[in-house]
C-alpha positions as YAML, in Angstrom:
chain: A
units: angstrom
residues:
- id: 1
  name: UNK
  ca: [-36.22, -30.78, 86.24]
- id: 2
  name: UNK
  ca: [-32.64, -29.77, 87.06]
- id: 3
  name: UNK
  ca: [-30.68, -26.94, 85.45]
- id: 4
  name: UNK
  ca: [-27.27, -27.74, 83.87]
- id: 5
  name: UNK
  ca: [-24.38, -28.60, 86.19]
- id: 6
  name: UNK
  ca: [-20.72, -29.53, 85.69]
- id: 7
  name: UNK
  ca: [-19.01, -32.79, 86.61]
- id: 8
  name: UNK
  ca: [-15.55, -34.41, 86.37]
- id: 9
  name: UNK
  ca: [-13.67, -31.52, 84.78]
- id: 10
  name: UNK
  ca: [-10.19, -32.06, 83.39]
- id: 11
  name: UNK
  ca: [-7.96, -29.71, 81.36]
- id: 12
  name: UNK
  ca: [-9.25, -31.19, 78.08]
- id: 13
  name: UNK
  ca: [-12.83, -32.24, 78.90]
- id: 14
  name: UNK
  ca: [-15.88, -31.82, 81.13]
- id: 15
  name: UNK
  ca: [-19.22, -33.55, 81.63]
- id: 16
  name: UNK
  ca: [-22.42, -31.48, 81.56]
- id: 17
  name: UNK
  ca: [-25.56, -32.94, 83.15]
- id: 18
  name: UNK
  ca: [-29.16, -31.79, 83.45]
- id: 19
  name: UNK
  ca: [-32.63, -33.26, 83.97]
- id: 20
  name: UNK
  ca: [-35.85, -32.79, 82.01]
- id: 21
  name: UNK
  ca: [-39.38, -33.95, 82.70]
- id: 22
  name: UNK
  ca: [-39.37, -35.81, 79.36]
- id: 23
  name: UNK
  ca: [-37.34, -36.19, 76.17]
- id: 24
  name: UNK
  ca: [-34.35, -38.26, 75.14]
- id: 25
  name: UNK
  ca: [-32.19, -35.71, 73.29]
- id: 26
  name: UNK
  ca: [-28.99, -34.71, 75.13]
- id: 27
  name: UNK
  ca: [-27.53, -31.87, 73.06]
- id: 28
  name: UNK
  ca: [-24.95, -29.28, 74.10]
- id: 29
  name: UNK
  ca: [-24.01, -26.34, 71.91]
- id: 30
  name: UNK
  ca: [-20.69, -24.89, 72.99]
- id: 31
  name: UNK
  ca: [-17.68, -22.84, 71.97]
- id: 32
  name: UNK
  ca: [-15.05, -20.28, 73.06]
- id: 33
  name: UNK
  ca: [-17.52, -17.39, 72.83]
- id: 34
  name: UNK
  ca: [-21.22, -16.80, 73.36]
- id: 35
  name: UNK
  ca: [-21.67, -17.47, 69.65]
- id: 36
  name: UNK
  ca: [-21.03, -21.17, 70.51]
- id: 37
  name: UNK
  ca: [-20.68, -22.91, 67.11]
- id: 38
  name: UNK
  ca: [-19.90, -26.48, 68.14]
- id: 39
  name: UNK
  ca: [-22.21, -29.37, 69.01]
- id: 40
  name: UNK
  ca: [-21.89, -32.40, 71.28]
- id: 41
  name: UNK
  ca: [-24.52, -35.09, 71.84]
- id: 42
  name: UNK
  ca: [-24.72, -37.44, 74.79]
- id: 43
  name: UNK
  ca: [-27.13, -39.91, 76.38]
- id: 44
  name: UNK
  ca: [-29.88, -39.99, 78.97]
- id: 45
  name: UNK
  ca: [-31.36, -42.35, 81.52]
- id: 46
  name: UNK
  ca: [-34.63, -42.37, 83.43]
- id: 47
  name: UNK
  ca: [-34.39, -40.77, 86.83]
- id: 48
  name: UNK
  ca: [-37.87, -40.75, 88.38]
- id: 49
  name: UNK
  ca: [-41.35, -41.33, 86.89]
- id: 50
  name: UNK
  ca: [-40.40, -40.53, 83.32]
- id: 51
  name: UNK
  ca: [-37.98, -37.69, 84.01]
- id: 52
  name: UNK
  ca: [-34.56, -38.15, 82.39]
- id: 53
  name: UNK
  ca: [-31.04, -37.22, 83.43]
- id: 54
  name: UNK
  ca: [-28.91, -36.16, 80.47]
- id: 55
  name: UNK
  ca: [-25.12, -36.25, 80.34]
- id: 56
  name: UNK
  ca: [-22.88, -35.04, 77.54]
- id: 57
  name: UNK
  ca: [-19.10, -34.98, 77.34]
- id: 58
  name: UNK
  ca: [-17.30, -31.96, 75.92]
- id: 59
  name: UNK
  ca: [-13.78, -32.90, 74.86]
- id: 60
  name: UNK
  ca: [-10.90, -31.45, 72.88]
- id: 61
  name: UNK
  ca: [-10.76, -28.47, 75.25]
- id: 62
  name: UNK
  ca: [-7.72, -26.42, 76.25]
- id: 63
  name: UNK
  ca: [-6.50, -25.98, 79.84]
- id: 64
  name: UNK
  ca: [-7.36, -22.82, 81.80]
- id: 65
  name: UNK
  ca: [-9.74, -21.65, 79.08]
- id: 66
  name: UNK
  ca: [-13.24, -20.20, 79.30]
- id: 67
  name: UNK
  ca: [-15.97, -21.92, 77.29]
- id: 68
  name: UNK
  ca: [-19.65, -21.11, 76.79]
- id: 69
  name: UNK
  ca: [-22.47, -23.63, 76.47]
- id: 70
  name: UNK
  ca: [-26.20, -24.24, 76.51]
- id: 71
  name: UNK
  ca: [-28.09, -27.51, 76.77]
- id: 72
  name: UNK
  ca: [-31.11, -28.62, 74.79]
- id: 73
  name: UNK
  ca: [-33.65, -31.43, 74.90]
- id: 74
  name: UNK
  ca: [-36.19, -31.03, 72.13]
- id: 75
  name: UNK
  ca: [-37.71, -27.57, 72.41]
- id: 76
  name: UNK
  ca: [-36.33, -27.08, 75.93]
- id: 77
  name: UNK
  ca: [-33.19, -24.94, 75.69]
- id: 78
  name: UNK
  ca: [-31.22, -23.43, 78.56]
- id: 79
  name: UNK
  ca: [-29.66, -19.96, 78.67]
- id: 80
  name: UNK
  ca: [-25.98, -19.69, 77.71]
- id: 81
  name: UNK
  ca: [-23.64, -20.35, 80.65]
- id: 82
  name: UNK
  ca: [-19.86, -20.56, 80.89]
- id: 83
  name: UNK
  ca: [-17.11, -22.41, 82.74]
- id: 84
  name: UNK
  ca: [-13.33, -22.48, 82.86]
- id: 85
  name: UNK
  ca: [-11.31, -25.66, 82.37]
- id: 86
  name: UNK
  ca: [-8.78, -26.68, 85.04]
- id: 87
  name: UNK
  ca: [-5.13, -25.75, 84.56]
- id: 88
  name: UNK
  ca: [-2.71, -28.29, 83.13]
- id: 89
  name: UNK
  ca: [-1.57, -30.86, 85.69]
- id: 90
  name: UNK
  ca: [2.05, -29.69, 85.54]
- id: 91
  name: UNK
  ca: [1.33, -25.95, 85.55]
- id: 92
  name: UNK
  ca: [1.40, -25.39, 89.34]
- id: 93
  name: UNK
  ca: [-1.16, -22.65, 88.71]
- id: 94
  name: UNK
  ca: [-2.90, -21.22, 91.77]
- id: 95
  name: UNK
  ca: [-6.62, -21.85, 92.25]
- id: 96
  name: UNK
  ca: [-9.27, -21.77, 94.95]
- id: 97
  name: UNK
  ca: [-11.64, -24.47, 96.15]
- id: 98
  name: UNK
  ca: [-14.67, -24.56, 98.41]
- id: 99
  name: UNK
  ca: [-15.56, -27.44, 100.74]
- id: 100
  name: UNK
  ca: [-19.17, -28.01, 101.82]
- id: 101
  name: UNK
  ca: [-21.03, -30.74, 103.67]
- id: 102
  name: UNK
  ca: [-24.37, -31.57, 105.29]
- id: 103
  name: UNK
  ca: [-26.61, -29.46, 103.10]
- id: 104
  name: UNK
  ca: [-29.68, -31.54, 103.96]
- id: 105
  name: UNK
  ca: [-32.68, -29.32, 104.64]
- id: 106
  name: UNK
  ca: [-33.49, -28.50, 108.26]
- id: 107
  name: UNK
  ca: [-37.22, -27.89, 108.70]
- id: 108
  name: UNK
  ca: [-36.49, -25.27, 111.37]
- id: 109
  name: UNK
  ca: [-33.81, -23.52, 109.27]
- id: 110
  name: UNK
  ca: [-34.86, -24.32, 105.70]
- id: 111
  name: UNK
  ca: [-32.83, -21.61, 103.93]
- id: 112
  name: UNK
  ca: [-29.37, -22.22, 105.39]
- id: 113
  name: UNK
  ca: [-27.95, -24.04, 102.36]
- id: 114
  name: UNK
  ca: [-29.34, -21.44, 99.95]
- id: 115
  name: UNK
  ca: [-27.86, -18.65, 102.09]
- id: 116
  name: UNK
  ca: [-24.47, -20.37, 102.10]
- id: 117
  name: UNK
  ca: [-24.47, -20.63, 98.30]
- id: 118
  name: UNK
  ca: [-25.75, -17.11, 97.66]
- id: 119
  name: UNK
  ca: [-23.90, -15.22, 100.40]
- id: 120
  name: UNK
  ca: [-21.16, -17.48, 101.69]
- id: 121
  name: UNK
  ca: [-19.85, -18.51, 98.26]
- id: 122
  name: UNK
  ca: [-21.19, -16.37, 95.39]
- id: 123
  name: UNK
  ca: [-21.49, -13.16, 97.39]
- id: 124
  name: UNK
  ca: [-18.16, -13.61, 99.12]
- id: 125
  name: UNK
  ca: [-16.30, -14.32, 95.90]
- id: 126
  name: UNK
  ca: [-17.92, -11.38, 94.13]
- id: 127
  name: UNK
  ca: [-17.02, -8.99, 96.95]
- id: 128
  name: UNK
  ca: [-13.52, -10.37, 97.52]
- id: 129
  name: UNK
  ca: [-12.16, -11.59, 94.19]
- id: 130
  name: UNK
  ca: [-14.42, -10.74, 91.25]
- id: 131
  name: UNK
  ca: [-17.85, -11.25, 89.77]
- id: 132
  name: UNK
  ca: [-16.95, -14.17, 87.46]
- id: 133
  name: UNK
  ca: [-17.25, -17.20, 89.74]
- id: 134
  name: UNK
  ca: [-16.03, -19.53, 86.97]
- id: 135
  name: UNK
  ca: [-12.77, -17.59, 86.83]
- id: 136
  name: UNK
  ca: [-12.28, -17.18, 90.57]
- id: 137
  name: UNK
  ca: [-13.27, -20.66, 91.88]
- id: 138
  name: UNK
  ca: [-11.83, -23.93, 90.63]
- id: 139
  name: UNK
  ca: [-13.97, -26.65, 92.20]
- id: 140
  name: UNK
  ca: [-16.35, -27.52, 95.02]
- id: 141
  name: UNK
  ca: [-15.95, -30.53, 97.30]
- id: 142
  name: UNK
  ca: [-19.18, -31.80, 98.86]
- id: 143
  name: UNK
  ca: [-18.59, -34.19, 101.76]
- id: 144
  name: UNK
  ca: [-21.88, -36.01, 101.99]
- id: 145
  name: UNK
  ca: [-25.42, -35.67, 103.39]
- id: 146
  name: UNK
  ca: [-26.45, -33.67, 100.37]
- id: 147
  name: UNK
  ca: [-30.15, -34.28, 101.10]
- id: 148
  name: UNK
  ca: [-32.05, -35.40, 104.18]
- id: 149
  name: UNK
  ca: [-33.42, -38.63, 102.69]
- id: 150
  name: UNK
  ca: [-31.83, -39.85, 99.47]
- id: 151
  name: UNK
  ca: [-34.83, -42.07, 98.70]
- id: 152
  name: UNK
  ca: [-37.20, -39.07, 98.48]
- id: 153
  name: UNK
  ca: [-36.44, -38.06, 94.93]
- id: 154
  name: UNK
  ca: [-37.96, -34.57, 95.10]
- id: 155
  name: UNK
  ca: [-35.31, -33.57, 97.61]
- id: 156
  name: UNK
  ca: [-32.57, -33.83, 94.98]
- id: 157
  name: UNK
  ca: [-33.92, -31.27, 92.47]
- id: 158
  name: UNK
  ca: [-35.72, -29.10, 95.02]
- id: 159
  name: UNK
  ca: [-33.34, -29.01, 97.97]
- id: 160
  name: UNK
  ca: [-29.88, -29.60, 96.48]
- id: 161
  name: UNK
  ca: [-29.76, -28.58, 92.83]
- id: 162
  name: UNK
  ca: [-32.20, -25.65, 92.76]
- id: 163
  name: UNK
  ca: [-30.52, -23.66, 95.58]
- id: 164
  name: UNK
  ca: [-27.07, -24.46, 94.14]
- id: 165
  name: UNK
  ca: [-27.83, -23.88, 90.45]
- id: 166
  name: UNK
  ca: [-26.09, -20.50, 90.16]
- id: 167
  name: UNK
  ca: [-22.86, -22.12, 91.34]
- id: 168
  name: UNK
  ca: [-23.12, -25.59, 89.84]
- id: 169
  name: UNK
  ca: [-23.56, -24.38, 86.24]
- id: 170
  name: UNK
  ca: [-20.21, -22.57, 86.38]
- id: 171
  name: UNK
  ca: [-18.00, -24.67, 88.69]
- id: 172
  name: UNK
  ca: [-17.59, -28.48, 88.82]
- id: 173
  name: UNK
  ca: [-18.52, -30.10, 92.11]
- id: 174
  name: UNK
  ca: [-17.46, -33.43, 93.54]
- id: 175
  name: UNK
  ca: [-19.68, -35.13, 96.13]
- id: 176
  name: UNK
  ca: [-19.16, -38.24, 98.25]
- id: 177
  name: UNK
  ca: [-21.77, -40.38, 99.96]
- id: 178
  name: UNK
  ca: [-23.00, -39.56, 103.45]
- id: 179
  name: UNK
  ca: [-25.33, -41.65, 105.55]
- id: 180
  name: UNK
  ca: [-28.38, -39.58, 104.55]
- id: 181
  name: UNK
  ca: [-27.96, -40.64, 100.91]
- id: 182
  name: UNK
  ca: [-28.78, -44.15, 102.20]
- id: 183
  name: UNK
  ca: [-26.90, -45.67, 99.26]
- id: 184
  name: UNK
  ca: [-29.74, -44.68, 96.93]
- id: 185
  name: UNK
  ca: [-29.37, -45.30, 93.19]
- id: 186
  name: UNK
  ca: [-30.49, -41.70, 92.64]
- id: 187
  name: UNK
  ca: [-27.07, -40.54, 93.82]
- id: 188
  name: UNK
  ca: [-25.33, -42.58, 91.13]
- id: 189
  name: UNK
  ca: [-27.72, -41.53, 88.36]
- id: 190
  name: UNK
  ca: [-27.45, -37.81, 89.14]
- id: 191
  name: UNK
  ca: [-23.65, -37.55, 89.22]
- id: 192
  name: UNK
  ca: [-20.91, -38.41, 86.76]
- id: 193
  name: UNK
  ca: [-17.86, -38.91, 88.96]
- id: 194
  name: UNK
  ca: [-14.51, -40.49, 88.06]
- id: 195
  name: UNK
  ca: [-14.99, -44.24, 87.60]
- id: 196
  name: UNK
  ca: [-11.54, -45.34, 88.83]
- id: 197
  name: UNK
  ca: [-12.69, -46.90, 92.09]
- id: 198
  name: UNK
  ca: [-12.38, -50.40, 90.66]
- id: 199
  name: UNK
  ca: [-14.97, -52.89, 89.38]
- id: 200
  name: UNK
  ca: [-18.26, -52.58, 91.23]
- id: 201
  name: UNK
  ca: [-17.16, -49.48, 93.12]
- id: 202
  name: UNK
  ca: [-17.22, -46.91, 90.32]
- id: 203
  name: UNK
  ca: [-18.24, -43.47, 91.65]
- id: 204
  name: UNK
  ca: [-18.42, -44.84, 95.19]
- id: 205
  name: UNK
  ca: [-14.81, -43.85, 95.78]
- id: 206
  name: UNK
  ca: [-12.70, -42.04, 93.23]
- id: 207
  name: UNK
  ca: [-9.71, -39.82, 92.57]
- id: 208
  name: UNK
  ca: [-9.06, -36.99, 90.17]
- id: 209
  name: UNK
  ca: [-6.60, -34.17, 89.50]
- id: 210
  name: UNK
  ca: [-7.04, -30.43, 89.59]
- id: 211
  name: UNK
  ca: [-3.76, -28.76, 88.71]
- id: 212
  name: UNK
  ca: [-1.04, -29.97, 91.08]
- id: 213
  name: UNK
  ca: [-3.60, -31.35, 93.56]
- id: 214
  name: UNK
  ca: [-4.77, -34.96, 93.77]
- id: 215
  name: UNK
  ca: [-8.37, -35.06, 95.04]
- id: 216
  name: UNK
  ca: [-9.65, -38.30, 96.57]
- id: 217
  name: UNK
  ca: [-13.27, -39.03, 97.43]
- id: 218
  name: UNK
  ca: [-14.06, -41.82, 99.90]
- id: 219
  name: UNK
  ca: [-17.17, -43.68, 101.04]
- id: 220
  name: UNK
  ca: [-17.08, -43.82, 104.84]
- id: 221
  name: UNK
  ca: [-20.35, -45.74, 105.16]
- id: 222
  name: UNK
  ca: [-20.46, -49.39, 106.19]
- id: 223
  name: UNK
  ca: [-20.17, -51.97, 104.73]
- id: 224
  name: UNK
  ca: [-18.02, -50.20, 102.11]
- id: 225
  name: UNK
  ca: [-15.48, -48.72, 104.53]
- id: 226
  name: UNK
  ca: [-13.28, -51.81, 104.65]
- id: 227
  name: UNK
  ca: [-10.15, -53.31, 103.16]
- id: 228
  name: UNK
  ca: [-10.98, -53.03, 99.44]
- id: 229
  name: UNK
  ca: [-11.31, -49.27, 99.73]
- id: 230
  name: UNK
  ca: [-8.27, -48.95, 102.00]
- id: 231
  name: UNK
  ca: [-6.16, -51.02, 99.61]
- id: 232
  name: UNK
  ca: [-7.29, -48.80, 96.75]
- id: 233
  name: UNK
  ca: [-6.43, -45.72, 98.82]
- id: 234
  name: UNK
  ca: [-2.93, -47.10, 99.49]
- id: 235
  name: UNK
  ca: [-2.44, -47.46, 95.75]
- id: 236
  name: UNK
  ca: [-3.66, -43.91, 95.10]
- id: 237
  name: UNK
  ca: [-1.31, -42.47, 97.70]
- id: 238
  name: UNK
  ca: [1.62, -44.44, 96.29]
- id: 239
  name: UNK
  ca: [0.91, -43.05, 92.83]
- id: 240
  name: UNK
  ca: [0.69, -39.53, 94.22]
- id: 241
  name: UNK
  ca: [3.99, -39.91, 96.07]
- id: 242
  name: UNK
  ca: [5.71, -41.05, 92.88]
- id: 243
  name: UNK
  ca: [4.26, -38.26, 90.70]
- id: 244
  name: UNK
  ca: [6.43, -35.15, 90.80]
- id: 245
  name: UNK
  ca: [3.59, -33.02, 89.41]
- id: 246
  name: UNK
  ca: [1.41, -33.70, 92.49]
- id: 247
  name: UNK
  ca: [2.26, -31.32, 95.34]
- id: 248
  name: UNK
  ca: [-0.83, -31.77, 97.51]
- id: 249
  name: UNK
  ca: [-3.39, -34.50, 98.24]
- id: 250
  name: UNK
  ca: [-6.87, -33.60, 99.48]
- id: 251
  name: UNK
  ca: [-9.30, -36.30, 100.62]
- id: 252
  name: UNK
  ca: [-12.97, -35.88, 101.43]
- id: 253
  name: UNK
  ca: [-15.19, -38.25, 103.35]
- id: 254
  name: UNK
  ca: [-18.37, -37.78, 105.32]
- id: 255
  name: UNK
  ca: [-17.62, -39.26, 108.75]
- id: 256
  name: UNK
  ca: [-14.82, -37.84, 110.91]
...
């Protein structure tokens, strides 16, 4: 199973995903305080040998606002967590981001990724800015090679999500495909990324906003690294140039 994690956050909405060993119910209780009080229901799909990935959309949110939530599938209920919505696109509010890549497990140094999450991100932010990571960090970019072999399903819950759970439940993260994902369908079932890459390329390449920043994710793996993606990228950059509320463009891709 996989603990709750955040995807595709916007000022008025966010997707919450998690995995259970069984069960179809995808329920999220949420609200502006730990008392929660509101309910959203989503959908699920099979991930591996009967396990199910659940995804539920919370919408009608306010920008730059803290919300609390817990997920439930049948009798399985998570603790209450919290997150903060992105600022409004035109606010020019300051925020911080973290960029990671190549978290695949090294047999000779198996704890490096966990150490980076616990000490390099959570510990650093707590010591430098404050204990509430949801307040101090806006988003995480993850530039590919999340696991060593994308076709070995156990690596996703055990080697990516488990070590990153304390961060992922509070801060949305945005991955792109590396070569170690091997174009596996598990990647697409486990993430809910923006679907604006065009027909047939949804979640393979994408763009989103966080405040006054346009964030673009690209697939640098052949055979997808050709003209259709480059033409789409040209269009995205043209839109960004014409939008006076976009001051910066960040792109992430796996291969230099």
